[in-house]
Amino acid sequence: MNCSGCSFIQPIEDQGTVSLRPLSPSLEQLIRQQAYDIYIVEDIGSISYYSREQMLDILHWVRELPSEQGDDLSIGILGVDNIGGEPSWFPLSTLITRLQHHDIVEIIRQKQFTSHMQPIVDKQEQIMAYEFLLRPIPDGPGFQPYKLFEVAHRTGLHSFLDRAARISAIETSALHLPTGVKRFINFLPSSIYNPQYCLSHTFAAIERLKLDPQDFVFEVVETENIMEMPKLQDIFNVYRSNGINVALDDVGSGYSLPELIGKLKPDYVKIDRGLIDRCDQDEQKQRDIRNIAERTWDIGSHVLAEGIERREEFDFCRSIGINLAQGYLFGKPSEHPFAVL
């Protein structure tokens, strides 16, 4: 069984073929007018290229085709070492974006990233968990994590990246953390088309490393539109059936509405940093935070305040009963676990 979107194309070589399908008689005529070196098998036309620049010229030409020719085209690229094999087929726009962001695509393809850990503390400021965040590898190419995921979305690689990031976090946690310390790891609901299959790699990694599933909390990332309720409930159910807790991230921001707490019943609710920022000075924010906290406590779950940078913010959250917190006040993301600053 395959998980749609979880596959990954081979690296694009400097020589090979660009294949187009379906090939209509009129499209074939247009190709021959360009004097390309073409061969045809059934409804597939394959054009040979001999440099990356020539390949880009071919794709640029295809992109400029009249809409009646180009709208339904799928593109496949095979390097010279794989000629005769079956290419992975993608919409033209996806491949154009991949080529425009080749450097970032290579970071994703080669998994040139690692996981840093940011502490999560209890009301006594004792570390009880870490959130794992994607960062560049030492001496590797730099990147901004949001840009990496943005390009991954636009190029159809978000499932590959999301899965690889989860596995990186799990492996990093095995190196540094003892049993009993919670590990918060982000996930993209849109990358999980079939939860039983797409998450099997995650569960296999936990089992392979002999880790306790109860130490893991998987949370919906802050930028993800989580309005597909049945799908997200299904994902949550698969995590829980494997002994893993789930969290709703950035509650109080645009997508993560407080009303979702009762519907999804997450084990942890993380309050958006926008609400936490200077909450000690803003009565409306205080009312919103109390509302979220009370909804969470009503279902027997834990509340965590994110983005705490000032002592006054932490003091207010503790004063209303919020017992978990995260932010620069307690420590920035780091390669290794560390004591509270």
Tab-separated table of C-alpha atoms in Angstrom:
chain	number	residue	atom	x	y	z
A	1	MET	CA	0.000	0.000	0.000
A	2	ASN	CA	1.253	3.475	-0.813
A	3	CYS	CA	0.483	6.723	0.946
A	4	SER	CA	-0.337	9.394	-1.612
A	5	GLY	CA	2.069	12.268	-1.187
A	6	CYS	CA	4.583	10.302	0.889
A	7	SER	CA	6.818	9.414	-2.085
A	8	PHE	CA	9.753	11.502	-3.241
A	9	ILE	CA	11.194	12.098	-6.690
A	10	GLN	CA	14.729	11.159	-7.644
A	11	PRO	CA	17.247	14.001	-7.934
A	12	ILE	CA	17.140	15.740	-11.322
A	13	GLU	CA	20.271	15.019	-13.325
A	14	ASP	CA	21.955	17.188	-15.965
A	15	GLN	CA	20.987	14.796	-18.761
A	16	GLY	CA	17.856	12.768	-19.274
A	17	THR	CA	14.307	13.052	-20.576
A	18	VAL	CA	11.275	15.217	-19.928
A	19	SER	CA	8.099	13.209	-20.533
A	20	LEU	CA	4.640	14.657	-21.197
A	21	ARG	CA	1.255	12.969	-21.005
A	22	PRO	CA	-1.332	12.789	-22.415
A	23	LEU	CA	0.205	13.544	-25.791
A	24	SER	CA	-2.391	14.782	-28.266
A	25	PRO	CA	-1.727	15.031	-32.021
A	26	SER	CA	-1.742	18.829	-31.801
A	27	LEU	CA	0.756	18.795	-28.903
A	28	GLU	CA	2.999	16.418	-30.833
A	29	GLN	CA	2.946	18.826	-33.746
A	30	LEU	CA	3.887	21.749	-31.502
A	31	ILE	CA	6.814	19.777	-30.057
A	32	ARG	CA	8.137	18.852	-33.490
A	33	GLN	CA	7.984	22.510	-34.496
A	34	GLN	CA	10.527	23.190	-31.757
A	35	ALA	CA	12.960	20.681	-33.282
A	36	TYR	CA	13.212	18.791	-29.976
A	37	ASP	CA	14.597	15.270	-29.987
A	38	ILE	CA	11.377	13.370	-29.191
A	39	TYR	CA	10.203	9.758	-29.069
A	40	ILE	CA	6.658	8.566	-28.464
A	41	VAL	CA	5.170	5.552	-26.683
A	42	GLU	CA	1.358	5.421	-26.690
A	43	ASP	CA	0.167	8.753	-25.207
A	44	ILE	CA	3.551	9.728	-23.737
A	45	GLY	CA	6.024	11.968	-25.529
A	46	SER	CA	9.589	12.061	-24.171
A	47	ILE	CA	12.006	14.878	-25.033
A	48	SER	CA	15.724	14.367	-24.492
A	49	TYR	CA	17.749	17.077	-22.763
A	50	TYR	CA	21.533	17.382	-22.403
A	51	SER	CA	21.910	20.056	-19.723
A	52	ARG	CA	19.911	21.474	-16.843
A	53	GLU	CA	19.524	24.699	-18.815
A	54	GLN	CA	18.054	22.819	-21.764
A	55	MET	CA	15.648	21.030	-19.442
A	56	LEU	CA	14.534	24.374	-17.997
A	57	ASP	CA	14.044	25.694	-21.531
A	58	ILE	CA	11.827	22.711	-22.320
A	59	LEU	CA	9.767	23.202	-19.166
A	60	HIS	CA	9.495	26.935	-19.873
A	61	TRP	CA	8.198	26.140	-23.337
A	62	VAL	CA	5.667	23.677	-21.915
A	63	ARG	CA	4.535	26.242	-19.377
A	64	GLU	CA	3.861	28.721	-22.203
A	65	LEU	CA	1.615	26.277	-24.082
A	66	PRO	CA	-1.981	27.371	-24.743
A	67	SER	CA	-4.268	26.447	-21.848
A	68	GLU	CA	-6.062	23.788	-23.907
A	69	GLN	CA	-2.713	22.000	-24.270
A	70	GLY	CA	-1.021	22.593	-20.927
A	71	ASP	CA	-3.720	22.530	-18.241
A	72	ASP	CA	-4.056	18.751	-17.996
A	73	LEU	CA	-0.444	17.823	-18.675
A	74	SER	CA	1.550	15.703	-16.267
A	75	ILE	CA	5.342	15.897	-16.323
A	76	GLY	CA	7.885	13.215	-15.561
A	77	ILE	CA	11.671	13.640	-15.487
A	78	LEU	CA	14.217	10.821	-15.599
A	79	GLY	CA	17.975	11.243	-15.343
A	80	VAL	CA	20.212	9.527	-17.861
A	81	ASP	CA	21.026	6.725	-15.406
A	82	ASN	CA	17.332	5.836	-15.093
A	83	ILE	CA	16.261	5.970	-18.737
A	84	GLY	CA	13.852	3.125	-19.400
A	85	GLY	CA	12.348	3.333	-15.913
A	86	GLU	CA	9.024	4.844	-14.907
A	87	PRO	CA	9.164	8.508	-13.865
A	88	SER	CA	7.157	10.000	-11.011
A	89	TRP	CA	4.411	12.124	-12.563
A	90	PHE	CA	3.607	15.607	-11.285
A	91	PRO	CA	1.711	18.684	-12.447
A	92	LEU	CA	3.912	21.078	-14.378
A	93	SER	CA	3.554	23.806	-11.733
A	94	THR	CA	4.985	21.501	-9.064
A	95	LEU	CA	8.115	20.708	-11.017
A	96	ILE	CA	8.654	24.342	-12.000
A	97	THR	CA	8.560	25.301	-8.309
A	98	ARG	CA	10.999	22.521	-7.450
A	99	LEU	CA	13.456	23.798	-9.978
A	100	GLN	CA	13.074	27.400	-8.845
A	101	HIS	CA	13.868	26.333	-5.261
A	102	HIS	CA	16.433	23.668	-6.071
A	103	ASP	CA	18.658	24.534	-3.084
A	104	ILE	CA	15.831	24.129	-0.582
A	105	VAL	CA	14.545	20.986	-2.293
A	106	GLU	CA	18.059	19.510	-1.921
A	107	ILE	CA	18.018	20.249	1.829
A	108	ILE	CA	14.739	18.333	2.066
A	109	ARG	CA	15.889	15.501	-0.214
A	110	GLN	CA	19.173	14.973	1.617
A	111	LYS	CA	17.616	15.483	5.068
A	112	GLN	CA	20.107	18.218	5.930
A	113	PHE	CA	18.327	19.116	9.143
A	114	THR	CA	18.207	18.091	12.765
A	115	SER	CA	16.033	18.689	15.829
A	116	HIS	CA	16.654	21.189	18.623
A	117	MET	CA	14.931	21.029	21.988
A	118	GLN	CA	13.135	23.798	23.845
A	119	PRO	CA	12.222	23.143	27.495
A	120	ILE	CA	8.697	23.034	28.865
A	121	VAL	CA	8.440	23.668	32.598
A	122	ASP	CA	5.931	23.141	35.376
A	123	LYS	CA	4.802	25.804	37.845
A	124	GLN	CA	7.964	25.276	39.930
A	125	GLU	CA	10.029	25.870	36.759
A	126	GLN	CA	11.207	22.277	36.673
A	127	ILE	CA	11.680	20.880	33.178
A	128	MET	CA	9.114	18.154	32.489
A	129	ALA	CA	9.210	18.100	28.676
A	130	TYR	CA	10.855	19.416	25.519
A	131	GLU	CA	9.398	20.539	22.225
A	132	PHE	CA	11.412	19.426	19.190
A	133	LEU	CA	11.976	22.026	16.478
A	134	LEU	CA	13.542	21.628	13.034
A	135	ARG	CA	16.916	23.331	12.558
A	136	PRO	CA	19.907	23.177	10.110
A	137	ILE	CA	22.583	20.561	10.735
A	138	PRO	CA	25.965	21.826	12.013
A	139	ASP	CA	28.092	23.122	9.113
A	140	GLY	CA	25.193	22.457	6.736
A	141	PRO	CA	23.224	24.906	4.584
A	142	GLY	CA	21.190	27.392	6.566
A	143	PHE	CA	17.438	27.774	6.259
A	144	GLN	CA	14.443	29.255	8.014
A	145	PRO	CA	12.130	26.402	9.091
A	146	TYR	CA	8.968	28.170	7.904
A	147	LYS	CA	10.545	28.599	4.445
A	148	LEU	CA	11.465	24.925	4.310
A	149	PHE	CA	7.860	23.905	4.979
A	150	GLU	CA	6.505	26.592	2.640
A	151	VAL	CA	8.565	25.270	-0.269
A	152	ALA	CA	7.724	21.689	0.719
A	153	HIS	CA	4.010	22.534	0.427
A	154	ARG	CA	4.437	24.206	-2.952
A	155	THR	CA	6.513	21.359	-4.366
A	156	GLY	CA	4.470	18.455	-3.043
A	157	LEU	CA	7.204	17.383	-0.621
A	158	HIS	CA	5.454	18.242	2.650
A	159	SER	CA	4.604	14.613	3.433
A	160	PHE	CA	8.223	13.573	2.963
A	161	LEU	CA	9.510	16.485	5.058
A	162	ASP	CA	6.912	16.075	7.795
A	163	ARG	CA	7.651	12.372	8.185
A	164	ALA	CA	11.432	12.929	8.130
A	165	ALA	CA	11.119	15.703	10.726
A	166	ARG	CA	9.081	13.454	13.027
A	167	ILE	CA	11.643	10.663	12.749
A	168	SER	CA	14.493	13.148	13.393
A	169	ALA	CA	12.782	14.351	16.574
A	170	ILE	CA	12.187	10.805	17.803
A	171	GLU	CA	15.811	9.807	17.172
A	172	THR	CA	17.139	12.976	18.834
A	173	SER	CA	14.975	12.335	21.881
A	174	ALA	CA	16.368	8.813	22.163
A	175	LEU	CA	19.911	10.212	22.290
A	176	HIS	CA	19.313	12.800	24.986
A	177	LEU	CA	16.248	12.195	27.143
A	178	PRO	CA	15.503	9.608	29.831
A	179	THR	CA	12.221	7.759	30.091
A	180	GLY	CA	9.516	9.860	31.718
A	181	VAL	CA	10.403	13.156	30.021
A	182	LYS	CA	7.681	14.178	27.574
A	183	ARG	CA	8.619	14.915	23.950
A	184	PHE	CA	6.335	17.333	22.035
A	185	ILE	CA	6.607	16.823	18.262
A	186	ASN	CA	4.780	18.730	15.529
A	187	PHE	CA	2.849	17.159	12.674
A	188	LEU	CA	1.069	18.370	9.536
A	189	PRO	CA	-2.444	16.937	9.170
A	190	SER	CA	-2.347	17.603	5.425
A	191	SER	CA	0.633	15.259	5.084
A	192	ILE	CA	-1.277	12.322	6.568
A	193	TYR	CA	-3.589	10.930	3.906
A	194	ASN	CA	-4.063	7.512	5.469
A	195	PRO	CA	-3.266	7.719	9.209
A	196	GLN	CA	-2.785	3.975	9.701
A	197	TYR	CA	-0.172	3.838	6.940
A	198	CYS	CA	1.417	7.300	7.028
A	199	LEU	CA	1.979	7.187	10.781
A	200	SER	CA	3.310	3.628	10.761
A	201	HIS	CA	6.856	4.980	10.207
A	202	THR	CA	6.492	7.088	13.356
A	203	PHE	CA	5.324	4.179	15.489
A	204	ALA	CA	8.005	1.908	14.021
A	205	ALA	CA	10.732	4.412	14.972
A	206	ILE	CA	9.469	4.587	18.567
A	207	GLU	CA	9.423	0.790	18.763
A	208	ARG	CA	12.826	0.415	17.070
A	209	LEU	CA	14.429	2.734	19.613
A	210	LYS	CA	12.646	1.001	22.510
A	211	LEU	CA	10.988	4.238	23.663
A	212	ASP	CA	7.803	4.558	25.691
A	213	PRO	CA	4.883	5.804	23.521
A	214	GLN	CA	3.428	7.513	26.597
A	215	ASP	CA	6.395	9.905	26.593
A	216	PHE	CA	5.286	11.389	23.240
A	217	VAL	CA	2.848	14.206	22.529
A	218	PHE	CA	2.115	14.977	18.876
A	219	GLU	CA	0.744	18.434	18.198
A	220	VAL	CA	-0.899	20.118	15.227
A	221	VAL	CA	1.536	22.733	13.971
A	222	GLU	CA	0.735	26.411	14.237
A	223	THR	CA	0.305	27.156	10.524
A	224	GLU	CA	-1.922	24.231	9.641
A	225	ASN	CA	-5.585	24.709	8.765
A	226	ILE	CA	-7.241	22.152	11.022
A	227	MET	CA	-10.831	22.731	9.971
A	228	GLU	CA	-11.137	19.238	8.417
A	229	MET	CA	-12.564	17.923	11.665
A	230	PRO	CA	-13.311	14.251	10.788
A	231	LYS	CA	-9.836	13.818	9.321
A	232	LEU	CA	-8.100	15.321	12.337
A	233	GLN	CA	-10.216	13.264	14.728
A	234	ASP	CA	-9.180	10.150	12.811
A	235	ILE	CA	-5.511	11.114	13.099
A	236	PHE	CA	-5.892	11.782	16.836
A	237	ASN	CA	-7.577	8.397	17.272
A	238	VAL	CA	-4.718	6.571	15.532
A	239	TYR	CA	-2.130	8.305	17.722
A	240	ARG	CA	-4.092	7.464	20.873
A	241	SER	CA	-4.642	3.834	19.859
A	242	ASN	CA	-0.843	3.548	19.834
A	243	GLY	CA	-0.519	4.972	23.352
A	244	ILE	CA	0.487	8.500	22.298
A	245	ASN	CA	-0.976	11.799	23.538
A	246	VAL	CA	-2.073	14.619	21.232
A	247	ALA	CA	-2.035	18.401	21.546
A	248	LEU	CA	-3.858	21.307	19.960
A	249	ASP	CA	-1.324	24.039	19.231
A	250	ASP	CA	-1.689	27.839	19.193
A	251	VAL	CA	-5.245	27.900	20.503
A	252	GLY	CA	-6.559	31.430	20.291
A	253	SER	CA	-4.916	32.166	16.940
A	254	GLY	CA	-6.687	32.261	13.579
A	255	TYR	CA	-7.263	28.561	12.941
A	256	SER	CA	-7.107	27.087	16.447
A	257	LEU	CA	-10.400	28.286	17.836
A	258	PRO	CA	-11.276	27.608	21.478
A	259	GLU	CA	-14.454	25.857	20.290
A	260	LEU	CA	-12.313	23.037	18.878
A	261	ILE	CA	-11.240	21.955	22.350
A	262	GLY	CA	-14.536	20.271	23.162
A	263	LYS	CA	-14.771	18.640	19.735
A	264	LEU	CA	-11.251	17.228	19.571
A	265	LYS	CA	-10.625	16.704	23.293
A	266	PRO	CA	-6.816	16.981	23.046
A	267	ASP	CA	-4.659	15.847	25.968
A	268	TYR	CA	-2.817	19.183	25.919
A	269	VAL	CA	-3.897	22.643	24.796
A	270	LYS	CA	-1.147	25.150	23.995
A	271	ILE	CA	-2.269	28.771	24.223
A	272	ASP	CA	-1.077	30.962	21.356
A	273	ARG	CA	1.887	33.206	22.133
A	274	GLY	CA	-0.045	36.166	20.741
A	275	LEU	CA	-2.418	35.907	23.701
A	276	ILE	CA	0.399	35.326	26.190
A	277	ASP	CA	2.432	38.358	25.102
A	278	ARG	CA	1.986	41.008	27.846
A	279	CYS	CA	-1.131	39.255	29.098
A	280	ASP	CA	-0.402	40.676	32.557
A	281	GLN	CA	-1.239	44.132	31.132
A	282	ASP	CA	-4.273	43.282	28.962
A	283	GLU	CA	-7.650	42.440	30.512
A	284	GLN	CA	-9.112	41.142	27.236
A	285	LYS	CA	-6.226	38.713	26.833
A	286	GLN	CA	-6.713	37.611	30.411
A	287	ARG	CA	-10.378	36.857	29.736
A	288	ASP	CA	-9.481	34.915	26.583
A	289	ILE	CA	-6.812	32.906	28.395
A	290	ARG	CA	-9.204	32.050	31.223
A	291	ASN	CA	-11.823	30.968	28.678
A	292	ILE	CA	-9.396	28.604	26.959
A	293	ALA	CA	-8.079	27.255	30.261
A	294	GLU	CA	-11.550	26.577	31.628
A	295	ARG	CA	-12.645	24.775	28.445
A	296	THR	CA	-9.520	22.624	28.693
A	297	TRP	CA	-9.933	21.798	32.353
A	298	ASP	CA	-13.581	20.897	31.720
A	299	ILE	CA	-12.437	17.969	29.540
A	300	GLY	CA	-9.721	16.969	32.027
A	301	SER	CA	-6.755	18.066	29.893
A	302	HIS	CA	-3.593	20.105	30.480
A	303	VAL	CA	-3.033	23.780	29.587
A	304	LEU	CA	0.346	25.053	28.399
A	305	ALA	CA	1.201	28.740	27.911
A	306	GLU	CA	3.536	29.297	24.919
A	307	GLY	CA	5.902	32.130	24.141
A	308	ILE	CA	6.553	33.341	27.674
A	309	GLU	CA	9.403	35.846	27.666
A	310	ARG	CA	8.633	37.928	30.767
A	311	ARG	CA	8.357	36.908	34.384
A	312	GLU	CA	5.089	38.844	34.715
A	313	GLU	CA	3.434	36.725	32.015
A	314	PHE	CA	4.412	33.529	33.808
A	315	ASP	CA	3.202	34.882	37.143
A	316	PHE	CA	-0.225	35.717	35.704
A	317	CYS	CA	-0.602	32.266	34.102
A	318	ARG	CA	0.338	30.534	37.342
A	319	SER	CA	-2.048	32.740	39.286
A	320	ILE	CA	-5.048	31.390	37.348
A	321	GLY	CA	-3.915	27.757	37.577
A	322	ILE	CA	-1.935	27.177	34.375
A	323	ASN	CA	0.815	24.788	35.390
A	324	LEU	CA	2.840	24.328	32.190
A	325	ALA	CA	4.826	26.951	30.271
A	326	GLN	CA	7.282	27.349	27.418
A	327	GLY	CA	9.261	30.309	26.104
A	328	TYR	CA	12.574	32.149	26.024
A	329	LEU	CA	12.208	32.952	29.741
A	330	PHE	CA	13.068	29.307	30.386
A	331	GLY	CA	15.378	28.600	27.460
A	332	LYS	CA	15.786	28.832	23.702
A	333	PRO	CA	15.877	25.784	21.402
A	334	SER	CA	19.203	23.982	21.749
A	335	GLU	CA	20.983	20.905	20.383
A	336	HIS	CA	21.158	19.452	23.881
A	337	PRO	CA	18.916	19.423	26.958
A	338	PHE	CA	19.900	21.971	29.576
A	339	ALA	CA	18.938	23.271	32.973
A	340	VAL	CA	16.490	26.157	33.350
A	341	LEU	CA	18.244	29.504	32.880
